[in-house]
Short mmCIF file of C-alpha atoms in Angstrom, two decimals:
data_model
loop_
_atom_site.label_atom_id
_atom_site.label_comp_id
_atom_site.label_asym_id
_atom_site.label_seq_id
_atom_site.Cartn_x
_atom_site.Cartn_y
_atom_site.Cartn_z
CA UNK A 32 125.20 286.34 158.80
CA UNK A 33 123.98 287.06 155.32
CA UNK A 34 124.71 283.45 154.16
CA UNK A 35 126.29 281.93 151.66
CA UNK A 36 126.01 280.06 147.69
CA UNK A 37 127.58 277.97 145.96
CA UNK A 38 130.78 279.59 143.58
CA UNK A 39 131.15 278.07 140.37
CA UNK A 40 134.69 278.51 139.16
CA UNK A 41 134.37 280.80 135.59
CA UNK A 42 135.12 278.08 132.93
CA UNK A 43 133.85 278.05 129.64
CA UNK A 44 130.47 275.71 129.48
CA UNK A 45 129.89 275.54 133.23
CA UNK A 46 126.47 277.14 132.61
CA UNK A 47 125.22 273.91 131.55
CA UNK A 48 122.14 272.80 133.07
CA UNK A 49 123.78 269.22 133.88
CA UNK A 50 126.05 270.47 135.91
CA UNK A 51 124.34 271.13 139.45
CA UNK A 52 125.59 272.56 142.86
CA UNK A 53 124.89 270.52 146.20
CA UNK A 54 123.77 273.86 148.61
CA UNK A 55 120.06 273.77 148.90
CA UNK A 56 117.26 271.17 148.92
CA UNK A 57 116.22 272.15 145.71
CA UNK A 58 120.01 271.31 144.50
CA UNK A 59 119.86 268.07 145.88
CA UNK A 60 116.69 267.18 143.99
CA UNK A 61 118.45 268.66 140.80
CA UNK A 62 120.94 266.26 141.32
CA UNK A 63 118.68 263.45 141.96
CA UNK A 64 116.34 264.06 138.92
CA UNK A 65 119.85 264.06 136.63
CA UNK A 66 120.93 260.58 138.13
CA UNK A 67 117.75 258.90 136.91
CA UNK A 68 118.84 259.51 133.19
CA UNK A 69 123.06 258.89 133.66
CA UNK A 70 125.08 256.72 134.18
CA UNK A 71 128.43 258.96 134.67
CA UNK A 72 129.10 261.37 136.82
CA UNK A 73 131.86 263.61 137.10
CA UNK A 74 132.27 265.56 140.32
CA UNK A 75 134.14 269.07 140.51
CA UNK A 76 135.95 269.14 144.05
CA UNK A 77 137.37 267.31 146.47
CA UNK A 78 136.83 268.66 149.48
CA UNK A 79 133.74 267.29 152.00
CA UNK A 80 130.47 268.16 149.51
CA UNK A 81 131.97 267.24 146.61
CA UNK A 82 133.01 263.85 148.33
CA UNK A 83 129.99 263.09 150.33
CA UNK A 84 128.56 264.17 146.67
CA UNK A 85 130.34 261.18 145.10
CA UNK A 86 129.73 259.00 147.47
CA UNK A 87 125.95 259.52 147.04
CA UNK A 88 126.09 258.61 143.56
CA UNK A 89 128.54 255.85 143.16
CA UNK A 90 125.38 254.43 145.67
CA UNK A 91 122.90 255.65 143.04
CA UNK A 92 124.63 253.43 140.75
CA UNK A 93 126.73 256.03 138.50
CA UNK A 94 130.22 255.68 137.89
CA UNK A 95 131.53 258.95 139.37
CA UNK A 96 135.11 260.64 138.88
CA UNK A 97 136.02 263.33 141.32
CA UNK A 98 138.41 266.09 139.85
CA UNK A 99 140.40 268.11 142.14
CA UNK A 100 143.53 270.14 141.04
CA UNK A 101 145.06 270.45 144.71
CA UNK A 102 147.23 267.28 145.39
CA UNK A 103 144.97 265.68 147.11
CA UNK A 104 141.27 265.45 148.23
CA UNK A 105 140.49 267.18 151.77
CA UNK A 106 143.16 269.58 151.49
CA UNK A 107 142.15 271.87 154.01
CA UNK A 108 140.49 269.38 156.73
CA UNK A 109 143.53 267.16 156.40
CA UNK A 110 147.23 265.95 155.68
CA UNK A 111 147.66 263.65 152.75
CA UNK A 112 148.17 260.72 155.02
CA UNK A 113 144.67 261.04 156.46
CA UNK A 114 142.92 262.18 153.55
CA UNK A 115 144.10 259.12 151.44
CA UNK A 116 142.23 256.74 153.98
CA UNK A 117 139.03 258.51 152.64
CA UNK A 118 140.48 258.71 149.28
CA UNK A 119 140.95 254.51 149.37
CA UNK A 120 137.88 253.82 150.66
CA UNK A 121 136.07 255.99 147.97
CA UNK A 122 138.09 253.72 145.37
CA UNK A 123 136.94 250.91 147.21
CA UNK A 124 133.44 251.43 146.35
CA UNK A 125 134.75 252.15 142.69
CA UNK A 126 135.16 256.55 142.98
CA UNK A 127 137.42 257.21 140.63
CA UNK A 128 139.58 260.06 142.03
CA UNK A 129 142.11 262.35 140.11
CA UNK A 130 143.97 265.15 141.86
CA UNK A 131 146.77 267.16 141.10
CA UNK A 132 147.36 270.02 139.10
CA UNK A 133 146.68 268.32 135.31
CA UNK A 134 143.84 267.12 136.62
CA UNK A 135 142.46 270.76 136.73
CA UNK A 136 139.49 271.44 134.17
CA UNK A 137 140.33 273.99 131.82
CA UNK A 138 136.50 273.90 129.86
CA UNK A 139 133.71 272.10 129.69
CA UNK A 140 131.69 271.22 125.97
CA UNK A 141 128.48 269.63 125.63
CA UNK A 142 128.13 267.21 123.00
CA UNK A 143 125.16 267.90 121.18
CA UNK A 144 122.72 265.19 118.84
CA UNK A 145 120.23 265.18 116.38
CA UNK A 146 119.16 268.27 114.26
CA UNK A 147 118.00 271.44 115.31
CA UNK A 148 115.08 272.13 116.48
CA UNK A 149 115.32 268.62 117.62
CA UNK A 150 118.92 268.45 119.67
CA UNK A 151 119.24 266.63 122.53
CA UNK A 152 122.37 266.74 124.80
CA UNK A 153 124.75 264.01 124.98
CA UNK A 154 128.05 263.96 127.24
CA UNK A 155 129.36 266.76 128.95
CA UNK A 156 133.24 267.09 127.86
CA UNK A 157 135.52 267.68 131.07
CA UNK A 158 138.64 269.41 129.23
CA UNK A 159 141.52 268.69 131.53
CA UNK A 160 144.72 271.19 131.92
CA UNK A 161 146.83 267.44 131.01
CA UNK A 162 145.25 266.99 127.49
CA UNK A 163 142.70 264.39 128.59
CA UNK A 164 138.91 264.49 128.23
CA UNK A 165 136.65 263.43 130.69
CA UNK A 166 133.24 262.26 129.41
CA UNK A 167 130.30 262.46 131.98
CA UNK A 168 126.57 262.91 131.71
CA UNK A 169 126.10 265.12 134.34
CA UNK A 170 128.54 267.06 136.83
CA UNK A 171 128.03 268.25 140.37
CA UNK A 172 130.30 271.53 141.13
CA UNK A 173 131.73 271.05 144.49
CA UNK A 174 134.29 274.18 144.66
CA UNK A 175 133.31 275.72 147.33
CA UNK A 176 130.68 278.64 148.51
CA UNK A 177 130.72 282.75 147.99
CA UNK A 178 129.09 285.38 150.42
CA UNK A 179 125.18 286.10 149.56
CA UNK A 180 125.18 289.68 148.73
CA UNK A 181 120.91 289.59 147.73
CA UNK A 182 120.43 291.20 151.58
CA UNK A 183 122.00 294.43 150.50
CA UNK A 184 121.84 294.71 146.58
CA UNK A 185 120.10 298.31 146.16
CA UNK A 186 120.93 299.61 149.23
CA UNK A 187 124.28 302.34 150.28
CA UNK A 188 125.45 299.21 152.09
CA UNK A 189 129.57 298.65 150.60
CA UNK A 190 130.12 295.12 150.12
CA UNK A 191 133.42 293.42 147.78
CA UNK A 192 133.38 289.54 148.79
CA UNK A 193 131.24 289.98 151.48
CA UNK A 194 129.73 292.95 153.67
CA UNK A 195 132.60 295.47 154.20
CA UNK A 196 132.48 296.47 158.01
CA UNK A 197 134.90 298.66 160.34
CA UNK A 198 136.54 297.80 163.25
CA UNK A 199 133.07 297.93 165.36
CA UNK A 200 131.26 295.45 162.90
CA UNK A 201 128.79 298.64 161.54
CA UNK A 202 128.62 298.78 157.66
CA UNK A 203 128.95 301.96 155.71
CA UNK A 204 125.10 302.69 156.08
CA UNK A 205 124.73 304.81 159.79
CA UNK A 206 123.08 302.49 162.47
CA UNK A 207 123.75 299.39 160.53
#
């Protein structure tokens, strides 16, 4: 009831301000603004947002890898039979698509130029658990959502992932 927000996994340069979640309105814009200066996209997640996420800018013009350490994309929603019909038409349209576990990003470094004050950034460095590096110039993070706790920071209400309740759904504050 409280809602939920996008998790971001807790790797090493993932604060980055390139790399974007798809939740919100304003996220999508984010990720909008971001395509109109790159031209490769990396995409963190396989399952529906992170897919329809790809999809959306393979058609923006970016060449777009999709990263997902599970064997295959859809995991959840579907067998790997199923999934791989998505998975081939994504390649059709030229999605490249790496699953599996050495496919699992281990940290993420931004590649800085010029001198400082002056710096701008330059590729984002996808760090995979194989050895390989993934070059991109922005990333959306597509690996899943977390409860929104922002309702009952401050207050006696318990909460751990989400709200802790009892067995009649009232919280530990009386009458809630």
């Amino acid at each position: 009831a409280a809602g939920a927000v996008a998790s971001f996994p807790p790797l090493p340069g993932i604060q980055d301000p390139r790399i974007v979640a798809l939740r919100t309105l304003n996220d999508a814009d984010a990720m909008i603004e971001l395509t109109r200066k790159s031209e490769r996209a990396v995409v963190l997640g396989g399952g529906y947002i992170g897919l329809e996420a790809a999809h959306a800018l393979r058609r923006r013009g970016l060449n777009v890898t999709v990263l997902e350490m599970i064997p295959h994309v859809l995991y959840t929603y579907m067998d790997e039979t199923a999934a791989g019909i998505i998975s081939d038409d994504l390649r059709d349209e030229g999605v490249i698509i790496r699953t599996g576990e050495a496919h699992q990003v281990m940290q993420i470094e931004s590649e800085r130029r010029g001198i400082w004050p002056f710096r701008k950034s330059g590729a984002l460095h996808f760090y995979l658990r194989s050895g390989e590096v993934v070059e991109a110039d922005m990333a959306v993070c597509a690996t899943g959502v977390r409860s929104s706790l922002e309702l009952v920071r401050g207050t006696p209400i318990r909460a751990d992932a989400g709200i802790l309740v009892d067995d009649y759904l009232q919280t530990s504050a009386p009458g809630i």
